[in-house]
XYZ file of C-alpha atoms in Angstrom:
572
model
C 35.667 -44.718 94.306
C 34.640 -47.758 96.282
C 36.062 -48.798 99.547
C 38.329 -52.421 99.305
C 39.945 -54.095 101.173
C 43.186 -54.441 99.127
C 46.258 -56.726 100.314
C 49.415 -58.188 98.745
C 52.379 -60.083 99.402
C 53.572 -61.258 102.712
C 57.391 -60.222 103.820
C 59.299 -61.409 107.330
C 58.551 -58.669 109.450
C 62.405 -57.984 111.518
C 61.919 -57.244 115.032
C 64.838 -56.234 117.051
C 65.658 -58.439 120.032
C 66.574 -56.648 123.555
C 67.337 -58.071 126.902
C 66.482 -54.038 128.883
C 63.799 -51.816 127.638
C 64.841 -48.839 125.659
C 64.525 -45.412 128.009
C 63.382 -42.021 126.502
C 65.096 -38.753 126.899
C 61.742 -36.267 126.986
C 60.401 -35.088 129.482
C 57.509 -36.023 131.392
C 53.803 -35.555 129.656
C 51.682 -33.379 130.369
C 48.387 -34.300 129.046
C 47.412 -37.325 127.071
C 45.017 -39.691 125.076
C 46.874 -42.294 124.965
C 44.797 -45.179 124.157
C 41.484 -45.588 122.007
C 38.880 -43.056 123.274
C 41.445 -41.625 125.069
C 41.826 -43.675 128.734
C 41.118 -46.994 130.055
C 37.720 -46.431 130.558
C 37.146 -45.516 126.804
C 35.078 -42.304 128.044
C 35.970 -40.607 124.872
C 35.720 -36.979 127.324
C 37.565 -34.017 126.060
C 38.964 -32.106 129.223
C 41.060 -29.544 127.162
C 38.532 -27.383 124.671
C 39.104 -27.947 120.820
C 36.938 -25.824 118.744
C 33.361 -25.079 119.531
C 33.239 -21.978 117.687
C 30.502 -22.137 114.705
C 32.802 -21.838 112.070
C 30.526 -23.643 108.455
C 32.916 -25.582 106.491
C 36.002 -25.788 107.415
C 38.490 -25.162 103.829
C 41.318 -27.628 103.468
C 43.656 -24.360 103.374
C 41.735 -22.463 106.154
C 43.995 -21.453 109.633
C 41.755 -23.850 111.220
C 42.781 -27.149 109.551
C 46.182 -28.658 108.956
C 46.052 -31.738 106.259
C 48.519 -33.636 106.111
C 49.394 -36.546 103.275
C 51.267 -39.231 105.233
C 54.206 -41.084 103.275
C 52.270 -43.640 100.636
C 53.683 -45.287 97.396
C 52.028 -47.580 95.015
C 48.449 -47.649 93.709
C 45.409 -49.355 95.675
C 43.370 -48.947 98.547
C 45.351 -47.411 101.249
C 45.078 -45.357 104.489
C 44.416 -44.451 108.309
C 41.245 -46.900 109.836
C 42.542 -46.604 113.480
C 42.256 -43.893 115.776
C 45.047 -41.742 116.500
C 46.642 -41.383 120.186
C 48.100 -38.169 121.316
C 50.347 -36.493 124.375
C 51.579 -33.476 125.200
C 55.875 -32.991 126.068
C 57.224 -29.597 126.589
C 54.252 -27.532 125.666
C 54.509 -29.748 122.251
C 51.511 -31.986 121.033
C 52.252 -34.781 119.097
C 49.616 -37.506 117.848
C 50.496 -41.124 116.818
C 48.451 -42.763 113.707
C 49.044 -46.751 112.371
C 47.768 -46.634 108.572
C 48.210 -48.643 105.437
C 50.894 -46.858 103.413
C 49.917 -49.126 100.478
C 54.128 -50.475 98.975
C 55.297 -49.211 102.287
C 53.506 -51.271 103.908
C 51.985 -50.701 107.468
C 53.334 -47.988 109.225
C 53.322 -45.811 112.979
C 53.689 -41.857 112.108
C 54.467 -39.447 114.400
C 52.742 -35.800 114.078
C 53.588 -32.823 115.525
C 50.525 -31.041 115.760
C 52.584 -27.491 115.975
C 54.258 -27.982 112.679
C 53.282 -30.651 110.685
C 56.333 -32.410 111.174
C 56.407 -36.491 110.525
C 58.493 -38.915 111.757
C 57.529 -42.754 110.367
C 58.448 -45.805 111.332
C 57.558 -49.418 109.334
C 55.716 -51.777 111.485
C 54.538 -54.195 109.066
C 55.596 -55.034 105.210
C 52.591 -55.900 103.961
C 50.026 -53.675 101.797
C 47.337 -54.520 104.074
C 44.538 -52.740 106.437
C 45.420 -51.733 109.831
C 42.727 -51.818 112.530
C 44.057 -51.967 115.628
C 44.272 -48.493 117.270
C 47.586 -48.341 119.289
C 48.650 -47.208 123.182
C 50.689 -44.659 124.251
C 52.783 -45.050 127.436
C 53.359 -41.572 128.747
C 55.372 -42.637 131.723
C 57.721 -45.323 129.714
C 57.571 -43.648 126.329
C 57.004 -46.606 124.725
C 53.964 -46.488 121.583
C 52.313 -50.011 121.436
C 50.939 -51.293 117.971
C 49.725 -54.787 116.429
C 50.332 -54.715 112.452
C 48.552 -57.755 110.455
C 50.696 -59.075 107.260
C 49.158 -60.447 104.437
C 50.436 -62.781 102.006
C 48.135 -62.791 98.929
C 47.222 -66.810 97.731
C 44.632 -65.541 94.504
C 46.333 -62.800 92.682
C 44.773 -61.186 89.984
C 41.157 -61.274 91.831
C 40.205 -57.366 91.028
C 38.948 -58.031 87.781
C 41.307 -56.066 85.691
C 41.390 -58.466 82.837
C 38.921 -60.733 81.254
C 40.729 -63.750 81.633
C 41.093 -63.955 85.321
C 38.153 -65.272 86.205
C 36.128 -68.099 84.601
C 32.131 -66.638 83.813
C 29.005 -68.650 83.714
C 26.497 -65.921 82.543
C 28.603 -62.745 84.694
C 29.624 -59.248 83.245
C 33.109 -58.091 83.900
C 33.610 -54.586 83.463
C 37.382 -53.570 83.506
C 39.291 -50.206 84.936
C 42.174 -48.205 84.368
C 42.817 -48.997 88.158
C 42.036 -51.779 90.657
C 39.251 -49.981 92.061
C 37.248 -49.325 88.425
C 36.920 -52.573 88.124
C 33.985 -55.356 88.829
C 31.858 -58.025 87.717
C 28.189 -58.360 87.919
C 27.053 -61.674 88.388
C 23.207 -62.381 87.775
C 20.955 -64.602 89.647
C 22.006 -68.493 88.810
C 25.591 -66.743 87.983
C 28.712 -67.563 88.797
C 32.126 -67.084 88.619
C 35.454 -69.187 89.572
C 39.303 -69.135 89.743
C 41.942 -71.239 90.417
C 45.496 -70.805 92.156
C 48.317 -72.763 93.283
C 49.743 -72.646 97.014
C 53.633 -73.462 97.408
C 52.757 -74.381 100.974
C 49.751 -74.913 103.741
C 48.983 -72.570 106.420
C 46.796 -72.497 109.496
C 45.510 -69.318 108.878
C 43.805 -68.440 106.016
C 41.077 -65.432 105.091
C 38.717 -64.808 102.412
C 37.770 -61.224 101.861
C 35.574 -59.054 99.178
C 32.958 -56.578 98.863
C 29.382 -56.705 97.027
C 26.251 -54.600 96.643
C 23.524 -55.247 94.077
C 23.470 -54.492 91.029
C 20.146 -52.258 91.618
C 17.677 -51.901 94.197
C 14.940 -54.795 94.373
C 14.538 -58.383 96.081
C 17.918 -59.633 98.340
C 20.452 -61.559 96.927
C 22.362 -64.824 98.883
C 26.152 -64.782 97.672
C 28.002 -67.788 98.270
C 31.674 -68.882 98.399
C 33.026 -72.177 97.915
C 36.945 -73.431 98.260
C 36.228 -76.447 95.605
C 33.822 -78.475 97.799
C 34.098 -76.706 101.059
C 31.697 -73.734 101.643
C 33.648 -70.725 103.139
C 31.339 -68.047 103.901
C 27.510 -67.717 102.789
C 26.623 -64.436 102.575
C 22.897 -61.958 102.165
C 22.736 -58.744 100.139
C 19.841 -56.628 100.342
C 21.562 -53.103 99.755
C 22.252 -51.625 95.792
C 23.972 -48.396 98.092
C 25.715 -49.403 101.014
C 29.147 -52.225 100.228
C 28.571 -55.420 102.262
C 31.707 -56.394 103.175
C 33.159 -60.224 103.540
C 35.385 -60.850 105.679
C 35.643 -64.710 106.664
C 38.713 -66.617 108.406
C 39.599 -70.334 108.442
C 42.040 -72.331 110.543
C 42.815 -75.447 108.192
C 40.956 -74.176 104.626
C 44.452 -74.482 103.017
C 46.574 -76.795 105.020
C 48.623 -78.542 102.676
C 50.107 -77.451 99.182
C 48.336 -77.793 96.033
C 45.980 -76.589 93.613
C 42.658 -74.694 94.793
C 39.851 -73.085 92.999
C 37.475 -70.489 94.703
C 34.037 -70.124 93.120
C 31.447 -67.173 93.996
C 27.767 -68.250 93.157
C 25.060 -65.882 93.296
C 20.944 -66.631 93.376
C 18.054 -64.448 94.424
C 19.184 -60.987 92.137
C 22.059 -59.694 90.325
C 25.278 -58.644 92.546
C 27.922 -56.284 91.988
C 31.596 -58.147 93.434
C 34.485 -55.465 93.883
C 36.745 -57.638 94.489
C 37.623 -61.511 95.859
C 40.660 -61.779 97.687
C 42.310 -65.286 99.472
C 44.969 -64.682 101.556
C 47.433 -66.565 104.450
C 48.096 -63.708 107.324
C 49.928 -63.564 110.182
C 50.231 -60.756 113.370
C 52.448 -59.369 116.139
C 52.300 -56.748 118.769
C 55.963 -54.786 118.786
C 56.796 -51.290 120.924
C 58.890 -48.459 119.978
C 59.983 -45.027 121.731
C 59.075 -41.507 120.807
C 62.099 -41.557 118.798
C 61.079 -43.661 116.468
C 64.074 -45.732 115.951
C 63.624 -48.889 116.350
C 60.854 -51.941 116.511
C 60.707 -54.383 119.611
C 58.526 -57.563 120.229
C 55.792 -57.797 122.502
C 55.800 -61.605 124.058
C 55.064 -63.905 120.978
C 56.414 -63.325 117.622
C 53.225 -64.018 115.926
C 49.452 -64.499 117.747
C 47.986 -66.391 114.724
C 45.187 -64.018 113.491
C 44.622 -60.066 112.805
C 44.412 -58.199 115.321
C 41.553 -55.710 114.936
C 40.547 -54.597 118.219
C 42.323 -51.477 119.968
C 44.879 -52.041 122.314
C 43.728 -51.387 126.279
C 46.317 -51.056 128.941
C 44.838 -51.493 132.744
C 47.346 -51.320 135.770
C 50.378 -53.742 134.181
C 48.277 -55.515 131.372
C 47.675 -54.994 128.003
C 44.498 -56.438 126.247
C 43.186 -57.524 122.728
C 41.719 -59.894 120.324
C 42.014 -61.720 117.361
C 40.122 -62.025 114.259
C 40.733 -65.277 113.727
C 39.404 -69.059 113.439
C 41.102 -69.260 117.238
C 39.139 -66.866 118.349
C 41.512 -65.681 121.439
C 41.852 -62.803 123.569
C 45.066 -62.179 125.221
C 46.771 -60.776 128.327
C 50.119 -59.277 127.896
C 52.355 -58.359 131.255
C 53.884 -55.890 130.687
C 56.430 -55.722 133.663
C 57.987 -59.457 132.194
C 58.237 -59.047 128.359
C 61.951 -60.635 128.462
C 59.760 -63.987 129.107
C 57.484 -64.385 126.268
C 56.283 -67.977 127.193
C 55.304 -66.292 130.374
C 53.971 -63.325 130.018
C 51.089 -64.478 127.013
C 47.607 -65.346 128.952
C 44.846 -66.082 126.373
C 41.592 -67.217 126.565
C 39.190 -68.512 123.605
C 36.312 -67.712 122.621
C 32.783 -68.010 121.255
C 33.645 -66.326 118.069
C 35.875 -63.631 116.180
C 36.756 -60.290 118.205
C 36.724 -56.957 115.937
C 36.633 -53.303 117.465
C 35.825 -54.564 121.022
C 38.234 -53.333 123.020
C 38.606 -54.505 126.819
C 38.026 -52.332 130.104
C 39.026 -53.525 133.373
C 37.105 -52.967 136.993
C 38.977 -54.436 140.135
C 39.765 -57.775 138.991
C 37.733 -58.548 136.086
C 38.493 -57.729 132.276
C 35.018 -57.208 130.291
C 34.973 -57.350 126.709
C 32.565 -58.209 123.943
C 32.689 -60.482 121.066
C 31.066 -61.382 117.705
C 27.869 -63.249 117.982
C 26.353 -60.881 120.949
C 28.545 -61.718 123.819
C 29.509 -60.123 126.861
C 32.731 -62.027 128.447
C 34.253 -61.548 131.790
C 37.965 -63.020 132.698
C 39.661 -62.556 135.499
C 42.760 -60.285 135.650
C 44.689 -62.818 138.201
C 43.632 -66.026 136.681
C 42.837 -64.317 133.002
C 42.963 -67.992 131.606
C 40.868 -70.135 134.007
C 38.586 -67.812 135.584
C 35.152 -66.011 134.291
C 31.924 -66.129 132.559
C 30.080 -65.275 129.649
C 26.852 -63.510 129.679
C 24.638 -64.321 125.854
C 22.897 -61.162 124.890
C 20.263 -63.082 123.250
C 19.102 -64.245 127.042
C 17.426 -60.501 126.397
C 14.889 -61.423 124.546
C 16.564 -59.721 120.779
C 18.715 -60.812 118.474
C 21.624 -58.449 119.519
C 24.137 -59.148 116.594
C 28.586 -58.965 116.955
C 29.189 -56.472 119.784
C 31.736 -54.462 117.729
C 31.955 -51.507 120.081
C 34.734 -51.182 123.236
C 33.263 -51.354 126.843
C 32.542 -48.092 128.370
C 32.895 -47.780 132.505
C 30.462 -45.421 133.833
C 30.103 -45.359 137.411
C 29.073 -49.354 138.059
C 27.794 -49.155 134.627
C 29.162 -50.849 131.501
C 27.934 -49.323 128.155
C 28.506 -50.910 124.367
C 26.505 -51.173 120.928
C 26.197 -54.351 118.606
C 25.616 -54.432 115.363
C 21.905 -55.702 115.517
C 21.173 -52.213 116.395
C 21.392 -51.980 120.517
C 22.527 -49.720 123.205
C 23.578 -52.275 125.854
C 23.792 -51.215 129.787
C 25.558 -53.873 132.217
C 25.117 -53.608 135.624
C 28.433 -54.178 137.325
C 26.843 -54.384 141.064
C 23.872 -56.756 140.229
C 24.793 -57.887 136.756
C 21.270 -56.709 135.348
C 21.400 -56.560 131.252
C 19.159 -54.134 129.912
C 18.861 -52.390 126.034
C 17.701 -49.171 123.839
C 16.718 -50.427 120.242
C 19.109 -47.623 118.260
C 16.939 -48.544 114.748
C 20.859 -48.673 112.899
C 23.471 -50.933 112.713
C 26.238 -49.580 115.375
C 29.735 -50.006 115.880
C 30.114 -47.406 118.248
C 31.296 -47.084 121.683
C 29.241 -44.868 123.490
C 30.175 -41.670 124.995
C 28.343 -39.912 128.203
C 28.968 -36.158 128.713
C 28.872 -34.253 131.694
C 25.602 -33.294 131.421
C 24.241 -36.929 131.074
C 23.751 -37.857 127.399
C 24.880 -41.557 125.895
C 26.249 -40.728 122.483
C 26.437 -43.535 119.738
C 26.852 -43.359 116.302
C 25.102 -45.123 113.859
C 24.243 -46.407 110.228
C 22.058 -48.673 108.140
C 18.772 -47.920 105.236
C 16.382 -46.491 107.363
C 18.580 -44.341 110.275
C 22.478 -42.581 109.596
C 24.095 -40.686 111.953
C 24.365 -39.913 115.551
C 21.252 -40.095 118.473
C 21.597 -39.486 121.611
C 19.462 -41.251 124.703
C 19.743 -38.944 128.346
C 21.277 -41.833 131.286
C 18.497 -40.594 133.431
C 16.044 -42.105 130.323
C 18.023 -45.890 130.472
C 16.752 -47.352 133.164
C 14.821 -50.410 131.431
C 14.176 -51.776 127.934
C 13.462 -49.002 125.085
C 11.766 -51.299 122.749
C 11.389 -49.100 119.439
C 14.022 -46.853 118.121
C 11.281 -44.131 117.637
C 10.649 -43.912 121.244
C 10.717 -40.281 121.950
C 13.559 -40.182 124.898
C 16.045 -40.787 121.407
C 17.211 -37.636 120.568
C 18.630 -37.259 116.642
C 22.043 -35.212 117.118
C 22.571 -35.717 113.114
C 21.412 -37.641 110.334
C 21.173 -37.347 106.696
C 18.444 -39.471 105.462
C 17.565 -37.967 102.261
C 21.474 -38.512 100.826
C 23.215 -41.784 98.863
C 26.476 -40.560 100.287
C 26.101 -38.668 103.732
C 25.745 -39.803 107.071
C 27.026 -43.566 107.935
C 28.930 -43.396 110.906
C 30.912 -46.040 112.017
C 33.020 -44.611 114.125
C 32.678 -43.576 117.800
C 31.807 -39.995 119.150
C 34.208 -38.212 121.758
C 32.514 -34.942 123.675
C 33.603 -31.648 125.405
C 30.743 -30.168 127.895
C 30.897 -26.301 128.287
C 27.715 -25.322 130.894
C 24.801 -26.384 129.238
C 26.172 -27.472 126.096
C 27.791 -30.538 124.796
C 30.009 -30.373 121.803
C 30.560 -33.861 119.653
C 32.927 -34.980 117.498
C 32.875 -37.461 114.890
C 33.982 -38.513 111.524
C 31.657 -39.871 108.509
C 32.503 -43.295 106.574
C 31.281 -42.727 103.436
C 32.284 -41.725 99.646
C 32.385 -37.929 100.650
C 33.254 -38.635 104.661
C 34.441 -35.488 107.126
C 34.661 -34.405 110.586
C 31.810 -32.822 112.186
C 31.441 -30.745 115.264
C 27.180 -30.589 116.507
C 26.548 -28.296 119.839
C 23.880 -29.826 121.844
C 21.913 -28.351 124.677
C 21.279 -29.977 127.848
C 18.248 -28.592 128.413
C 16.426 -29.159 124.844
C 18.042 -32.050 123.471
C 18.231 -30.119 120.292
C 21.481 -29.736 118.507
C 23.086 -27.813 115.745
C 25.909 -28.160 113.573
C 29.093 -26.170 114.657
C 31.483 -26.922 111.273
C 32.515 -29.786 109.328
C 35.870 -30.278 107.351
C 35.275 -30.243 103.984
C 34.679 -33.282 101.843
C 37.034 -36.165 101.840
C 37.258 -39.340 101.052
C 35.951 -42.574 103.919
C 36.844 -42.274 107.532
C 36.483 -45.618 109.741
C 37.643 -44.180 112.795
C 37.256 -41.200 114.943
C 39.205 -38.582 116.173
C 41.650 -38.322 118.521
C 41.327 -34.828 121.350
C 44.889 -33.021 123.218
C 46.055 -30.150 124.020
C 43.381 -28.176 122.484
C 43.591 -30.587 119.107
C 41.429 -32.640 117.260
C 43.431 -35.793 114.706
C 42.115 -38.271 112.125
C 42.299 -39.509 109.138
C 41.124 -40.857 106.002
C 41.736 -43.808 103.671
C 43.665 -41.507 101.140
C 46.383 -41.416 103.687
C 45.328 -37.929 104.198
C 45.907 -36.731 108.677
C 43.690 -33.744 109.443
C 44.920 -31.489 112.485
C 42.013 -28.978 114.029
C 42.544 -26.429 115.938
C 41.275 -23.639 117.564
């Protein structure tokens, strides 16, 4: 099975309207992650032990592991790509997941970690990925989530049937299902369909997936909306899916007819899929009894949002994926005003994954195209700079990673392969080559390790680099202060991890935690000692399907998920 990114057709999304915010009757938590890595810093630190035991494999059935499937109808691509959040009420431990619940559209599920027991609640109507990785309120109760909806413009673009596309020298090879389904286009190949749009929109996105069609010279993939280039794109990997993902802000602005054409030159490419679709977004609350939806400031913010959600003091933070390219600041104490309480501030580029962290009075956050941005939390829309990670000397790639405070440290990966280190006090940039693409926000145990996970051809998996080591530029990934926590070089299937690592620290040992995106993806558990830098593996779940995100640590628990809407509860 290949990982898509499947959407369909966009429905109003209903919001209830309120003048007072809606109270809760529990009682007051006692222990939380309750926002992406688990606090406003993103430290991704377990305080309460999950399991460390060294237990092998981990059976689906065993009194170790509670698998859930959440609620799902319909066929397609479906399932959990955010991070859960979690909190503790009465001795209970419940964990809070956004996923893709394919016909159901996008929903918020509520797990009780005890029991099993789900409670769901519909955020969005659309059959569409959900990336955004929500915040808990503990004090207020309140669970904050963006959905994205979707409203597909080319229909019939997963190659199911011969006559969908038009071929100039291309192979379609038809499924029983949406995901069995592809064409290979050779070199000087192309393919091209046409659809009709009722209606123009601002915001548009192109989306598919290729690979090559075997291993051998690079191939350059280009998409064109009749005359107008929308995304040019390289493929130099017959394993790994190279994903599309391309927005516009006028590519379909009035009604009419349109044709989108993928031509491919270099070598032959495989295409999963080509979809074209109009989107829209919102950021709504609900209580932990899961009753009812209500809107955060603007009905709609005009792009997907894909980064978590970060609450510091009385704001809440994200960005857009979008030709607008905005991050916004939410107050939280006025959401009766929504003109008023929506700062935003636009950027260089798209935002994806890189969730904000705030010190004194300045928000940091990075962005795609290797930027570091600073804004000001008192005059968010006026006031800051932007530091270019390319002033380094490399080129350093979309910073797809959160900011993690450490001390008067910022730490964050981009995707050219880097370990960044900011220095708040002197604002000194400095970087450790990781050798792997990363979209990983680092994690530093008590006993001083910087975590980051990791993926690409040559290096898969998780290193480690000791904060004592990072004091100027590490130049080669092979340098010898890298540690290799796990890896699984030898395998098609093993060892790409996307997602970010969260630790516990028992004396001399770190424990980390981390989930695999791949064909055959699982959770992990590797003990490392402080004093070798070596590391073993503790257990893994067994064998699953892919798993974007990372898990989720409370009250002795470890959540995630996987995109065949299956929730996986560990415990000791």
């Amino acid at each position: 099975m290949r990982k898509t990114k499947k959407m369909s057709r966009w429905l109003a999304l209903a919001l209830a309207a309120v003048m007072a915010f809606p109270g809760s009757a529990w009682a007051a938590t006692a222990g939380s992650w309750n926002q992406y890595q688990g606090d406003s810093t993103h430290s991704g630190v377990i305080t309460e032990a999950p399991l460390t035991a060294s237990a092998g494999t981990l059976a689906d059935s065993s009194s170790n592991v509670t698998k859930i499937t959440l609620d799902y109808s319909g066929s397609g691509w479906s399932g959990v790509d955010t991070s859960p959040v979690m909190e503790t009420v009465d001795g209970t431990t419940y964990a809070y997941v956004v996923y893709n619940g394919r016909s159901n559209g996008g929903q918020l599920a509520q797990v009780n970690c005890a029991t099993g027991a789900v409670k769901y609640l519909q955020i969005s109507t659309s059959n569409s990925f959900q990336l955004s990785t929500p915040y808990l309120d503990t004090d207020s109760g309140r669970i904050y989530t963006a959905a994205t909806t979707y409203y597909n413009l080319l229909s019939n673009s997963e190659f199911t049937t011969t006559d969908s596309w038009t071929c100039s020298s291309a192979s379609i090879t038809t499924g029983s299902t949406e995901e069995e389904a592809y064409v290979t286009i050779p070199a000087g190949g192309s393919v091209s369909q046409s659809f009709t749009v009722e209606s123009g929109s601002s915001n548009s996105q192109l989306t598919s997936g290729l690979k090559l069609a075997e291993e051998g010279t690079s191939a350059t993939v280009t998409y064109s909306l009749g005359s107008t280039t929308l995304a040019t794109q390289e493929v130099t990997s017959a394993e790994d899916w190279t994903y599309v993902e391309e927005v516009g802000s006028s590519d379909i602005s009035t009604a009419g007819d349109y044709t989108i054409t993928v031509t491919v030159t270099g070598a032959s490419v495989i295409c999963d899929y080509v979809k074209y679709s109009t989107y829209t977004s919102g950021v709504v609350y609900t209580t932990r009894d899961m009753d009812q939806l209500y809107q955060v400031g603007a009905a709609t913010y005009g792009g997907q949002i894909n980064t978590p959600l970060t609450v510091s003091g009385n704001y809440l933070y994200f960005g857009t994926y979008s030709g607008s390219y905005y991050y916004y600041q939410i107050d939280l104490t006025n959401l009766d005003d929504p003109s008023a309480c929506v700062k935003k501030y636009k950027g260089n580029s798209h935002f994806y994954w890189a969730g904000a962290s705030v010190v004194d009075d300045t928000v940091y956050f990075g962005g795609d195209g290797g930027y570091l941005y600073q804004r000001s939390v008192s005059d968010f829309e006026n006031t800051g700079t932007v530091t270019a990670l390319s002033s380094a000397g490399v080129t350093p790639g979309n910073v797809r990673s959160s900011i993690l405070v450490y001390g008067t440290d910022l730490y964050f990966t981009s995707q050219g392969g880097y370990l960044w280190k900011y220095s708040i006090s002197d604002g000194s940039l400095i970087y450790a080559n990781i050798g792997g693409t990363s979209t990983s926000t680092p994690t530093i145990s008590e006993n001083g390790y910087i975590y980051v996970g990791c993926y690409g051809s040559s290096v898969k998996g998780v290193k480690a680099l000791a904060v004592s080591d990072f004091s100027a530029n590490i130049t080669s990934a092979s340098d010898s202060t890298w540690k290799t926590i796990y890896t699984d070089d030898t395998s098609t299937i093993y060892g790409k991890v996307q997602a970010s690592v969260i630790v516990y620290t028992s004396g001399n040992y770190d424990y980390v935690y981390f989930t695999t995106n791949t064909s055959d993806g699982a959770g992990y558990c590797y003990q490392v000692s402080k004093t070798r830098g070596t590391s073993s593996s503790r257990w893994s779940t067994s064998d699953s399907t892919y798993m974007l995100q990372g898990m989720a640590s409370c009250g002795g628990y470890l959540t995630f998920g996987n995109d065949n809407n299956e929730f996986f509860i560990v415990n000791n």
